[in-house]
Coordinates of C-alpha atoms in Angstrom, one line a residue:
M1 CA 7.8 -25.9 4.0
R2 CA 6.5 -28.9 5.8
I3 CA 3.6 -30.7 4.1
R4 CA 1.6 -33.3 5.8
S5 CA -1.3 -35.5 4.5
L6 CA -1.8 -33.4 1.3
G7 CA -2.6 -35.5 -1.9
V8 CA 0.0 -38.2 -2.3
I9 CA 2.4 -36.5 0.2
D10 CA 2.3 -38.1 3.6
D11 CA 4.9 -36.1 5.4
A12 CA 7.6 -34.2 3.7
V13 CA 9.9 -31.2 4.2
V14 CA 10.7 -29.0 1.2
E15 CA 14.0 -27.0 1.5
L16 CA 14.0 -24.2 -1.0
S17 CA 17.2 -22.6 -2.1
P18 CA 17.7 -18.7 -1.8
G19 CA 18.4 -18.8 -5.5
F20 CA 17.1 -21.2 -8.1
T21 CA 15.3 -24.4 -6.9
A22 CA 14.2 -27.1 -9.4
V23 CA 11.6 -29.6 -8.3
T24 CA 11.7 -32.8 -10.5
G25 CA 10.1 -36.2 -10.3
E26 CA 8.2 -38.8 -12.1
T27 CA 4.8 -37.9 -13.4
G28 CA 2.3 -38.3 -10.6
A29 CA 4.9 -38.3 -7.9
G30 CA 3.3 -35.2 -6.3
K31 CA 5.4 -32.3 -7.7
T32 CA 2.2 -30.3 -8.3
M33 CA 1.5 -30.7 -4.5
V34 CA 4.5 -28.6 -3.8
V35 CA 3.0 -25.8 -5.9
T36 CA -0.5 -26.4 -4.2
S37 CA 1.2 -26.2 -0.8
L38 CA 2.7 -22.9 -1.6
G39 CA -0.7 -21.7 -2.8
L40 CA -2.3 -22.7 0.4
L41 CA 0.1 -20.7 2.4
L42 CA -0.6 -17.8 0.3
G43 CA -4.4 -17.9 0.9
G44 CA -5.4 -20.1 -2.0
R45 CA -8.7 -22.0 -2.1
A46 CA -8.9 -24.9 0.3
D47 CA -10.3 -28.0 -1.5
P48 CA -11.2 -30.8 0.9
A49 CA -10.3 -33.3 -1.9
L50 CA -6.7 -32.5 -1.4
V51 CA -6.7 -34.1 2.1
R52 CA -5.0 -37.5 1.9
I53 CA -7.3 -40.4 2.1
G54 CA -7.6 -41.6 5.7
A55 CA -6.4 -38.4 7.2
K56 CA -8.5 -35.8 9.2
S57 CA -6.7 -32.8 7.8
A58 CA -3.9 -31.6 5.6
V59 CA -1.4 -29.2 7.2
V60 CA 1.2 -26.9 5.4
E61 CA 3.7 -24.9 7.5
G62 CA 6.3 -22.5 6.1
R63 CA 9.1 -20.1 7.2
I64 CA 9.0 -17.1 5.0
S65 CA 11.5 -14.1 5.0
V66 CA 9.2 -11.2 4.2
P67 CA 10.0 -7.7 2.9
P68 CA 9.2 -4.7 5.1
A69 CA 5.8 -3.9 3.5
A70 CA 4.5 -7.5 4.1
A71 CA 6.1 -7.5 7.5
A72 CA 4.2 -4.4 8.5
R73 CA 0.8 -5.8 7.3
A74 CA 1.6 -9.2 9.1
E75 CA 2.1 -7.1 12.4
E76 CA -1.0 -5.3 11.9
A77 CA -2.8 -8.7 11.9
G78 CA -1.1 -9.5 15.2
A79 CA 1.6 -11.7 13.9
E80 CA 5.1 -11.9 15.5
L81 CA 8.2 -12.0 13.4
E82 CA 11.6 -13.0 14.4
D83 CA 14.5 -11.3 12.4
G84 CA 12.1 -10.7 9.5
V85 CA 11.0 -14.4 9.4
L86 CA 7.3 -15.2 9.5
L87 CA 5.9 -18.5 10.5
V88 CA 2.8 -19.3 8.4
S89 CA 0.5 -22.4 8.6
R90 CA -2.7 -23.6 6.8
T91 CA -4.9 -26.4 7.9
V92 CA -7.7 -27.9 5.6
S93 CA -10.0 -30.5 7.2
A94 CA -11.5 -33.4 5.3
E95 CA -14.9 -31.7 6.0
G96 CA -13.8 -28.6 4.1
R97 CA -13.0 -26.2 7.1
S98 CA -9.8 -24.2 6.7
R99 CA -7.8 -22.4 9.4
A100 CA -4.8 -20.0 8.9
H101 CA -2.1 -19.0 11.5
L102 CA 0.3 -16.1 10.9
G103 CA 3.2 -15.6 13.3
G104 CA 1.5 -17.7 15.9
R105 CA -1.8 -15.8 15.6
S106 CA -5.1 -17.1 14.1
V107 CA -6.0 -15.0 11.2
P108 CA -8.7 -14.9 8.4
V109 CA -7.5 -16.6 5.2
G110 CA -7.9 -13.3 3.5
V111 CA -5.0 -11.9 5.4
L112 CA -2.7 -14.6 3.7
A113 CA -4.2 -13.6 0.3
E114 CA -3.4 -9.9 1.0
L115 CA 0.3 -10.8 1.7
A116 CA 0.5 -13.0 -1.5
D117 CA 0.9 -10.2 -3.9
D118 CA 4.0 -8.8 -2.0
L119 CA 5.6 -12.3 -1.6
V120 CA 5.2 -14.6 -4.6
A121 CA 4.4 -14.4 -8.3
V122 CA 3.0 -17.7 -9.4
H123 CA 3.1 -18.7 -13.2
G124 CA 1.6 -21.9 -14.3
Q125 CA -0.3 -23.3 -17.2
T126 CA -3.7 -22.9 -15.2
D127 CA -2.8 -20.6 -12.4
Q128 CA -1.6 -17.2 -13.7
Q129 CA -1.2 -14.3 -11.3
G130 CA 1.0 -11.3 -10.8
L131 CA 1.6 -9.5 -14.1
L132 CA -1.6 -10.9 -15.6
K133 CA -3.3 -8.2 -13.5
L134 CA -3.5 -4.9 -15.4
S135 CA -2.7 -2.8 -12.3
R136 CA 0.5 -4.9 -11.8
Q137 CA 1.4 -4.4 -15.4
R138 CA 1.2 -0.6 -15.0
Q139 CA 3.1 -0.7 -11.7
A140 CA 5.8 -2.9 -13.3
L141 CA 6.2 -0.7 -16.4
D142 CA 6.5 2.3 -14.0
R143 CA 9.3 0.7 -12.1
Y144 CA 11.0 -0.4 -15.4
A145 CA 10.9 3.3 -16.5
G146 CA 12.7 4.5 -13.3
D147 CA 12.8 8.2 -12.4
A148 CA 11.4 9.3 -15.7
V149 CA 8.0 8.1 -14.3
A150 CA 8.7 8.1 -10.6
V151 CA 9.4 11.8 -10.2
P152 CA 6.3 13.1 -12.1
L153 CA 4.2 10.3 -10.5
A154 CA 5.1 11.5 -7.0
R155 CA 3.9 15.0 -7.9
Y156 CA 0.8 13.7 -9.7
T157 CA -0.1 11.5 -6.6
S158 CA 0.2 14.5 -4.2
A159 CA -2.0 16.7 -6.5
Y160 CA -4.6 13.9 -6.9
R161 CA -4.9 13.4 -3.2
R162 CA -5.6 17.1 -2.9
M163 CA -8.0 16.9 -5.8
R164 CA -9.9 14.1 -4.1
A165 CA -10.1 16.2 -0.9
V166 CA -11.3 19.3 -2.7
T167 CA -13.9 17.4 -4.7
G168 CA -15.2 15.7 -1.6
Q169 CA -15.7 19.0 0.2
L170 CA -17.4 20.4 -2.9
D171 CA -19.7 17.4 -3.1
V172 CA -20.8 17.9 0.4
L173 CA -21.3 21.6 0.0
T174 CA -23.2 21.5 -3.3
T175 CA -25.3 18.3 -2.8
R176 CA -26.5 19.6 0.5
A177 CA -27.3 23.0 -0.8
R178 CA -31.0 22.7 -0.2
E179 CA -30.5 21.3 3.3
R180 CA -28.1 24.1 4.2
A181 CA -30.6 26.7 2.9
Q182 CA -33.4 25.3 4.9
E183 CA -31.2 25.1 8.0
A184 CA -30.1 28.7 7.5
D185 CA -33.8 29.8 7.3
L186 CA -34.8 28.1 10.4
L187 CA -31.8 29.5 12.2
R188 CA -32.7 33.1 11.0
F189 CA -36.3 32.6 12.1
G190 CA -35.3 31.5 15.6
L191 CA -32.6 34.1 16.0
D192 CA -35.1 36.8 15.0
E193 CA -37.5 35.5 17.6
V194 CA -34.9 35.5 20.4
A195 CA -33.7 39.1 19.3
A196 CA -37.3 40.3 19.3
V197 CA -37.7 39.3 23.0
E198 CA -34.1 40.4 24.0
P199 CA -33.7 38.0 27.0
R200 CA -31.1 38.7 29.7
A201 CA -29.1 36.1 31.5
G202 CA -30.9 35.4 34.8
E203 CA -33.9 37.4 33.9
D204 CA -36.3 34.4 34.2
A205 CA -35.3 34.0 37.9
E206 CA -35.7 37.7 38.6
L207 CA -39.1 37.8 37.1
A208 CA -40.3 34.7 38.9
A209 CA -39.3 36.3 42.2
E210 CA -41.1 39.6 41.3
A211 CA -44.2 37.9 40.2
E212 CA -44.3 36.0 43.5
R213 CA -44.0 39.2 45.4
L214 CA -46.5 41.1 43.5
G215 CA -49.0 38.3 43.7
H216 CA -49.0 38.4 47.6
A217 CA -48.5 42.1 48.0
E218 CA -51.3 42.7 50.5
A219 CA -50.3 39.8 52.8
L220 CA -46.6 40.9 52.6
A221 CA -47.6 44.5 53.5
S222 CA -49.9 43.5 56.4
A223 CA -47.2 41.2 57.8
A224 CA -44.6 43.9 57.6
T225 CA -46.8 46.5 59.4
L226 CA -47.6 44.1 62.2
A227 CA -44.0 43.2 62.6
H228 CA -43.0 46.8 62.7
A229 CA -45.7 47.6 65.4
A230 CA -44.3 44.7 67.5
L231 CA -40.9 46.1 67.3
A232 CA -41.3 49.8 67.4
G233 CA -44.9 50.3 68.6
N234 CA -48.1 51.5 67.1
P235 CA -48.8 55.3 67.0
E236 CA -52.4 54.7 67.3
D237 CA -52.0 52.7 70.5
P238 CA -49.8 54.7 72.8
E239 CA -50.4 52.3 75.7
G240 CA -49.1 49.3 73.8
I241 CA -46.0 47.5 74.7
D242 CA -43.3 47.1 71.9
A243 CA -39.9 45.3 71.8
A244 CA -37.9 48.5 71.4
T245 CA -39.4 49.9 74.6
L246 CA -38.8 46.7 76.6
V247 CA -35.2 46.4 75.3
A248 CA -34.4 50.1 76.2
G249 CA -35.8 49.5 79.7
A250 CA -33.6 46.5 80.2
H251 CA -30.6 48.4 79.0
R252 CA -31.3 51.4 81.3
A253 CA -31.6 49.0 84.3
L254 CA -28.2 47.4 83.7
E255 CA -26.5 50.7 82.9
V256 CA -27.1 51.9 86.5
V257 CA -25.1 49.1 88.1
R258 CA -22.6 48.1 85.3
A259 CA -19.6 49.7 87.0
H260 CA -19.9 47.2 89.9
D261 CA -19.4 43.9 87.7
P262 CA -17.5 43.6 84.4
A263 CA -19.7 40.6 83.5
L264 CA -22.9 42.6 83.9
A265 CA -21.4 45.4 81.9
A266 CA -20.9 43.0 79.0
L267 CA -24.5 41.9 79.2
A268 CA -25.5 45.5 79.2
D269 CA -23.5 46.1 75.9
R270 CA -25.1 43.1 74.2
I271 CA -28.5 44.4 75.1
G272 CA -27.6 47.7 73.7
E273 CA -26.6 46.0 70.4
I274 CA -30.0 44.3 70.4
G275 CA -31.7 47.6 70.8
I276 CA -29.8 49.0 67.7
L277 CA -30.6 45.8 65.7
V278 CA -34.4 46.0 66.7
G279 CA -34.4 49.7 65.6
D280 CA -32.7 48.8 62.2
V281 CA -35.1 46.0 61.4
A282 CA -38.1 48.1 62.4
G283 CA -36.9 50.8 60.0
E284 CA -36.4 48.4 57.2
L285 CA -39.9 47.0 57.9
A286 CA -41.4 50.4 57.6
G287 CA -39.5 51.1 54.3
Y288 CA -40.5 47.7 52.9
A289 CA -44.1 48.2 53.6
G290 CA -44.0 51.7 52.2
D291 CA -42.2 50.6 48.9
L292 CA -44.2 47.5 48.3
D293 CA -45.9 47.9 45.0
A294 CA -49.4 46.2 44.7
D295 CA -50.0 47.6 41.2
P296 CA -51.9 44.9 39.2
R297 CA -50.7 46.4 35.9
R298 CA -47.1 45.8 36.8
L299 CA -48.0 42.2 37.8
A300 CA -49.6 41.7 34.3
T301 CA -46.5 43.1 32.7
V302 CA -44.2 40.6 34.6
E303 CA -46.5 37.7 33.7
E304 CA -46.5 38.8 30.0
R305 CA -42.8 39.0 30.0
R306 CA -42.4 35.6 31.6
A307 CA -44.8 34.1 29.0
A308 CA -42.6 35.5 26.2
L309 CA -39.4 33.9 27.7
G310 CA -41.2 30.7 28.4
Q311 CA -42.1 30.4 24.7
L312 CA -38.5 30.8 23.9
V313 CA -37.5 28.2 26.5
R314 CA -40.0 25.7 25.1
K315 CA -38.7 26.1 21.5
Y316 CA -35.0 26.6 22.0
G317 CA -34.3 25.6 25.6
G318 CA -33.1 22.1 24.7
A319 CA -33.1 19.4 27.3
D320 CA -32.4 21.7 30.2
Q321 CA -35.5 23.9 29.4
D322 CA -34.1 27.1 30.9
L323 CA -33.2 30.6 29.6
A324 CA -29.4 29.9 29.9
S325 CA -29.9 27.2 27.2
V326 CA -31.8 29.6 25.0
L327 CA -29.0 32.1 25.1
A328 CA -26.4 29.3 24.4
W329 CA -28.4 28.1 21.4
A330 CA -28.6 31.7 20.0
E331 CA -24.8 32.1 20.4
Q332 CA -24.2 28.9 18.6
G333 CA -26.9 29.7 16.0
V334 CA -25.1 32.9 15.1
A335 CA -21.8 31.1 14.5
R336 CA -23.4 28.4 12.4
L337 CA -25.4 30.9 10.4
L338 CA -22.1 32.7 9.6
E339 CA -20.6 29.4 8.6
L340 CA -23.7 28.5 6.3
D341 CA -23.6 32.0 4.8
G342 CA -20.0 31.6 4.1
D343 CA -20.5 28.4 2.1
D344 CA -21.1 30.1 -1.1
D345 CA -17.8 31.9 -0.9
R346 CA -16.1 28.6 0.1
I347 CA -17.7 26.8 -2.9
D348 CA -16.3 29.5 -5.2
E349 CA -12.8 29.0 -3.6
L350 CA -12.9 25.2 -3.8
T351 CA -14.2 25.4 -7.4
A352 CA -11.2 27.5 -8.5
E353 CA -8.8 25.3 -6.7
R354 CA -10.4 22.2 -8.3
D355 CA -10.1 23.7 -11.8
G356 CA -6.5 24.6 -11.1
L357 CA -5.7 21.1 -9.9
R358 CA -7.4 19.6 -12.9
G359 CA -5.1 21.5 -15.2
E360 CA -2.0 20.5 -13.1
L361 CA -3.1 16.9 -13.2
G362 CA -3.6 17.0 -17.0
A363 CA -0.1 18.3 -17.4
L364 CA 1.5 15.8 -15.2
A365 CA -0.6 13.0 -16.8
R366 CA 0.6 13.9 -20.2
T367 CA 4.2 13.8 -18.9
L368 CA 3.5 10.3 -17.4
T369 CA 2.0 9.1 -20.6
G370 CA 5.1 10.2 -22.6
A371 CA 7.5 8.5 -20.1
R372 CA 5.5 5.3 -20.1
Q373 CA 5.3 5.1 -24.0
E374 CA 9.2 5.5 -24.2
A375 CA 9.7 2.9 -21.6
A376 CA 7.0 0.6 -23.2
A377 CA 8.9 0.6 -26.5
R378 CA 12.2 -0.4 -24.8
F379 CA 10.4 -3.1 -22.8
A380 CA 8.5 -4.6 -25.6
A381 CA 11.7 -4.8 -27.6
A382 CA 13.5 -6.5 -24.7
V383 CA 10.8 -9.1 -24.1
T384 CA 10.5 -9.9 -27.8
A385 CA 14.1 -10.5 -27.9
E386 CA 14.0 -12.8 -25.0
L387 CA 11.0 -14.8 -26.6
A388 CA 13.3 -15.4 -29.6
S389 CA 15.6 -17.5 -27.5
L390 CA 12.6 -19.3 -25.8
A391 CA 11.3 -21.2 -28.9
M392 CA 9.0 -18.3 -29.8
P393 CA 11.1 -16.6 -32.6
H394 CA 8.2 -15.1 -34.3
A395 CA 6.3 -13.8 -31.3
R396 CA 6.0 -10.0 -30.7
V397 CA 5.1 -8.2 -27.5
H398 CA 3.5 -4.8 -27.6
V399 CA 2.4 -2.6 -24.7
D400 CA -0.9 -0.9 -25.2
I401 CA -1.2 2.4 -23.4
R402 CA -4.7 3.8 -23.7
Q403 CA -7.1 6.3 -22.1
T404 CA -10.8 6.4 -21.7
D405 CA -12.8 9.5 -22.8
D406 CA -14.5 11.2 -19.9
P407 CA -16.1 14.7 -20.0
E408 CA -15.4 15.0 -16.3
G409 CA -11.8 14.1 -16.7
V410 CA -8.6 16.0 -17.5
E411 CA -7.3 17.5 -20.6
A412 CA -4.9 15.1 -22.5
E413 CA -3.7 14.7 -26.0
G414 CA -6.9 14.7 -28.2
G415 CA -9.5 15.3 -25.6
T416 CA -10.7 14.9 -22.1
V417 CA -9.9 11.5 -20.4
A418 CA -10.6 9.7 -17.2
Y419 CA -7.9 9.9 -14.6
G420 CA -7.1 8.0 -11.5
P421 CA -4.4 7.8 -8.7
A422 CA -1.7 6.8 -11.1
G423 CA -2.6 9.0 -14.1
C424 CA -4.8 8.6 -17.2
D425 CA -3.2 5.5 -18.6
E426 CA -4.3 1.9 -18.7
V427 CA -1.4 -0.3 -19.5
E428 CA -1.8 -3.7 -21.0
L429 CA 0.7 -6.3 -22.4
L430 CA -0.3 -7.7 -25.8
L431 CA 1.1 -10.7 -27.7
A432 CA 1.1 -11.5 -31.3
P433 CA 2.4 -15.1 -31.3
H434 CA 3.2 -15.2 -35.0
P435 CA 3.4 -12.9 -38.0
G436 CA -0.2 -11.9 -39.1
A437 CA -1.8 -12.8 -35.8
P438 CA -3.5 -9.9 -34.1
A439 CA -2.0 -8.6 -30.9
R440 CA -4.1 -9.8 -27.9
P441 CA -3.8 -9.7 -24.1
I442 CA -1.2 -12.1 -23.1
A443 CA -3.6 -14.2 -21.2
K444 CA -5.6 -14.8 -24.4
G445 CA -2.9 -14.6 -27.0
A446 CA -0.7 -17.5 -25.8
S447 CA -1.3 -21.2 -25.2
G448 CA -0.7 -22.7 -21.8
G449 CA 2.9 -23.5 -22.4
E450 CA 3.6 -20.3 -24.4
L451 CA 2.0 -18.2 -21.6
S452 CA 4.6 -19.4 -19.1
R453 CA 7.5 -18.6 -21.4
V454 CA 6.0 -15.2 -22.1
M455 CA 5.8 -14.5 -18.3
L456 CA 9.3 -15.9 -17.9
A457 CA 10.5 -13.4 -20.5
V458 CA 8.6 -10.6 -18.8
E459 CA 10.0 -11.5 -15.4
V460 CA 13.6 -11.7 -16.7
V461 CA 13.3 -8.2 -18.3
F462 CA 11.6 -6.9 -15.2
A463 CA 14.1 -8.5 -12.8
G464 CA 15.2 -6.1 -10.1
T465 CA 12.2 -3.8 -10.7
D466 CA 9.4 -6.0 -9.3
P467 CA 9.4 -6.1 -5.5
V468 CA 8.1 -9.7 -5.4
P469 CA 10.9 -11.7 -3.8
T470 CA 9.9 -15.1 -5.0
Y471 CA 8.8 -16.5 -8.4
L472 CA 7.1 -19.9 -8.9
F473 CA 6.9 -21.4 -12.4
D474 CA 4.9 -24.5 -12.8
E475 CA 5.6 -26.6 -16.0
V476 CA 7.3 -23.5 -17.6
D477 CA 8.9 -25.8 -20.1
A478 CA 5.8 -27.5 -21.5
G479 CA 6.2 -28.1 -25.2
V480 CA 9.9 -27.0 -25.4
G481 CA 13.1 -29.0 -25.8
G482 CA 16.6 -28.8 -27.1
K483 CA 18.3 -25.5 -27.3
A484 CA 15.1 -23.5 -26.2
A485 CA 15.1 -25.6 -23.0
V486 CA 18.7 -24.6 -22.3
E487 CA 17.8 -21.0 -22.9
I488 CA 14.9 -21.3 -20.4
G489 CA 17.2 -22.7 -17.8
R490 CA 19.7 -19.9 -18.4
R491 CA 17.1 -17.2 -18.0
L492 CA 15.7 -18.7 -14.9
A493 CA 19.3 -18.7 -13.4
R494 CA 19.6 -15.1 -14.5
L495 CA 16.3 -14.2 -12.7
A496 CA 17.4 -16.1 -9.7
K497 CA 20.4 -13.7 -9.2
S498 CA 17.9 -11.0 -8.0
A499 CA 15.1 -13.2 -6.5
Q500 CA 14.2 -16.6 -5.4
V501 CA 13.0 -18.8 -8.2
V502 CA 11.2 -22.1 -7.8
V503 CA 10.5 -24.2 -10.9
V504 CA 8.6 -27.5 -11.3
T505 CA 10.2 -29.0 -14.5
H506 CA 10.4 -32.2 -16.5
L507 CA 13.5 -30.9 -18.5
P508 CA 17.0 -31.8 -17.4
Q509 CA 18.3 -28.7 -19.4
V510 CA 16.4 -26.5 -16.9
A511 CA 17.1 -28.5 -13.8
A512 CA 20.9 -28.4 -14.5
F513 CA 20.9 -24.6 -14.0
A514 CA 19.4 -24.9 -10.5
D515 CA 21.3 -24.0 -7.3
R516 CA 19.4 -26.8 -5.6
Q517 CA 17.4 -29.8 -7.1
L518 CA 14.6 -31.4 -5.2
L519 CA 13.3 -34.9 -6.1
V520 CA 9.7 -35.8 -5.4
E521 CA 9.5 -39.5 -5.4
K522 CA 6.9 -41.9 -4.2
T523 CA 6.9 -45.6 -3.1
N524 CA 3.9 -47.9 -3.0
D525 CA 3.6 -50.5 -0.3
G526 CA 0.4 -51.8 -1.8
S527 CA -2.0 -50.0 0.3
V528 CA -0.6 -46.5 1.1
T529 CA 1.1 -44.3 -1.3
R530 CA 3.8 -42.1 0.2
S531 CA 5.8 -39.3 -1.2
G532 CA 9.0 -37.7 0.0
V533 CA 11.0 -34.7 -1.1
K534 CA 14.7 -34.8 -0.8
V535 CA 17.6 -32.6 -1.9
L536 CA 19.9 -34.2 -4.6
E537 CA 23.6 -33.7 -4.5
G538 CA 26.5 -35.4 -6.3
E539 CA 25.7 -38.8 -7.6
E540 CA 22.0 -38.6 -6.9
R541 CA 21.6 -35.6 -8.9
I542 CA 23.5 -37.1 -11.9
R543 CA 21.2 -40.2 -11.6
E544 CA 18.1 -38.0 -11.6
L545 CA 19.2 -35.9 -14.6
S546 CA 20.0 -39.2 -16.5
R547 CA 16.5 -40.4 -15.8
M548 CA 15.1 -37.2 -17.0
L549 CA 17.2 -37.4 -20.2
A550 CA 16.8 -41.1 -21.1
G551 CA 14.4 -42.7 -18.6
Q552 CA 17.4 -44.7 -17.3
E553 CA 19.3 -43.8 -14.3
D554 CA 22.3 -46.2 -15.2
S555 CA 22.7 -45.3 -18.9
Q556 CA 26.4 -44.4 -19.3
T557 CA 25.4 -42.2 -22.2
A558 CA 22.7 -40.4 -20.2
R559 CA 25.2 -40.0 -17.3
A560 CA 27.7 -38.5 -19.5
H561 CA 25.1 -36.1 -21.0
A562 CA 23.9 -35.2 -17.5
E563 CA 27.6 -34.5 -16.3
E564 CA 28.0 -32.4 -19.5
L565 CA 24.8 -30.4 -18.8
L566 CA 25.9 -29.6 -15.2
A567 CA 29.3 -28.6 -16.2
A568 CA 28.0 -26.3 -19.0
A569 CA 25.4 -24.8 -16.6
R570 CA 28.1 -24.2 -13.8
K571 CA 30.3 -22.6 -16.5
D572 CA 27.5 -20.4 -17.7
A573 CA 26.7 -19.3 -14.3

């Protein structure tokens, strides 16, 4: 991490070890700012009071190696990763504004907070996260139990998802029963109206044409008669001239001389064709006039039919307002009515499936409860044994596994209980700090210093089962000294074999076990307080351990003790 203008830190780079990193320094030097910086990178609250006096903003930048789940979430937010490494930055202005960047992309601070649960577990006297959450306690216990829980939990999860889907479908079908019944009634009424009229495709256009013809029958008949007379002649006027007679005379005139010129012969043939066409048209006109029906009763019938179709179009013709839309609506209505009428059968099927799934979930939940209870007993014994070596010899840890009564739940031992995506169990870690004390939730049953040691014991037992790759302990050694302090250091070193561990400590017994020791130190030039963070090696580390032991860097006795501590820690490792 790089920290700029945050609290007493002007500009410092914090190089954390892959294993166990101890952060030490005088009181007030700024060790807590290292913890605060990490909190900002993980979406913690931005307090403008953290900005160094005289600076416009505080900036924290970090390079974090992230596990696959966190990497996928970061990429969803638009971040770019390089070889699994994510660049994160957080800026807090003196006015209180906060900005976050993830992999070169500006993101809401909430995205950093989402990633935090998969990246770092923070344990401090006032900032407890991770396993203090009941959901994480249950998840951690499940991982501790291994396949005994994982196998039935996978089956349970699959059945639970199906149960949610079935229940959702049932809710839709049953809660909308009245609406579905009303819809079905309306559809039946409309379909009955359409069926009563029995419309045919294109019938509206045919009837419109027929109505137009019947409404002008006399004018049409008169026109056809006159046209026929003009073409074929009028029997009542034998002296009249008609087109057929004229065309026939023209054809006879050309026929006489057609042999003398092929061009004239072609014209004669064309006139002959005209004569034939005139005769055909005249015949059709005669037939049309004879067949034309001027019956007013037929016209009334057609208009009545058109009115019936028009009523259907107005009610069911949709936006297009035509008969084709009415027929399409009727076709869709029949399908929808079949669907609605089939809902009752579907409800029966889904109800039967739901009842079967509830029974299956109950059996699997009981299996999960049994496996968790067995693992909980082992886990509680292991944590209690760890606490005995961490200056809490009389403390006892219990794991409370309980269920909540729910008449709509699943059958479990002793009744019907609520169930969720991970079974019926609520898992909570309880602590009895001394004999005779009631077991209470660990957040309430331990003091600040005790709580960090309890969490350390829990993390050591869970090492290798919790996917969080980094643990941060702030003042984990508060109120502890002597042999207990050595045991704390030893357990932190053990935890660091499977994860990255960062510890802010005042105890040399703890710092001696670290793979890397960082010193936070400050100087005062009279006006501006600066703080730097540097890696201690060799002589510098011995001097710092001597200071932590005796308050004197140059004390020969303290130096000897510091060298002895380092040698013992290395031997223990």
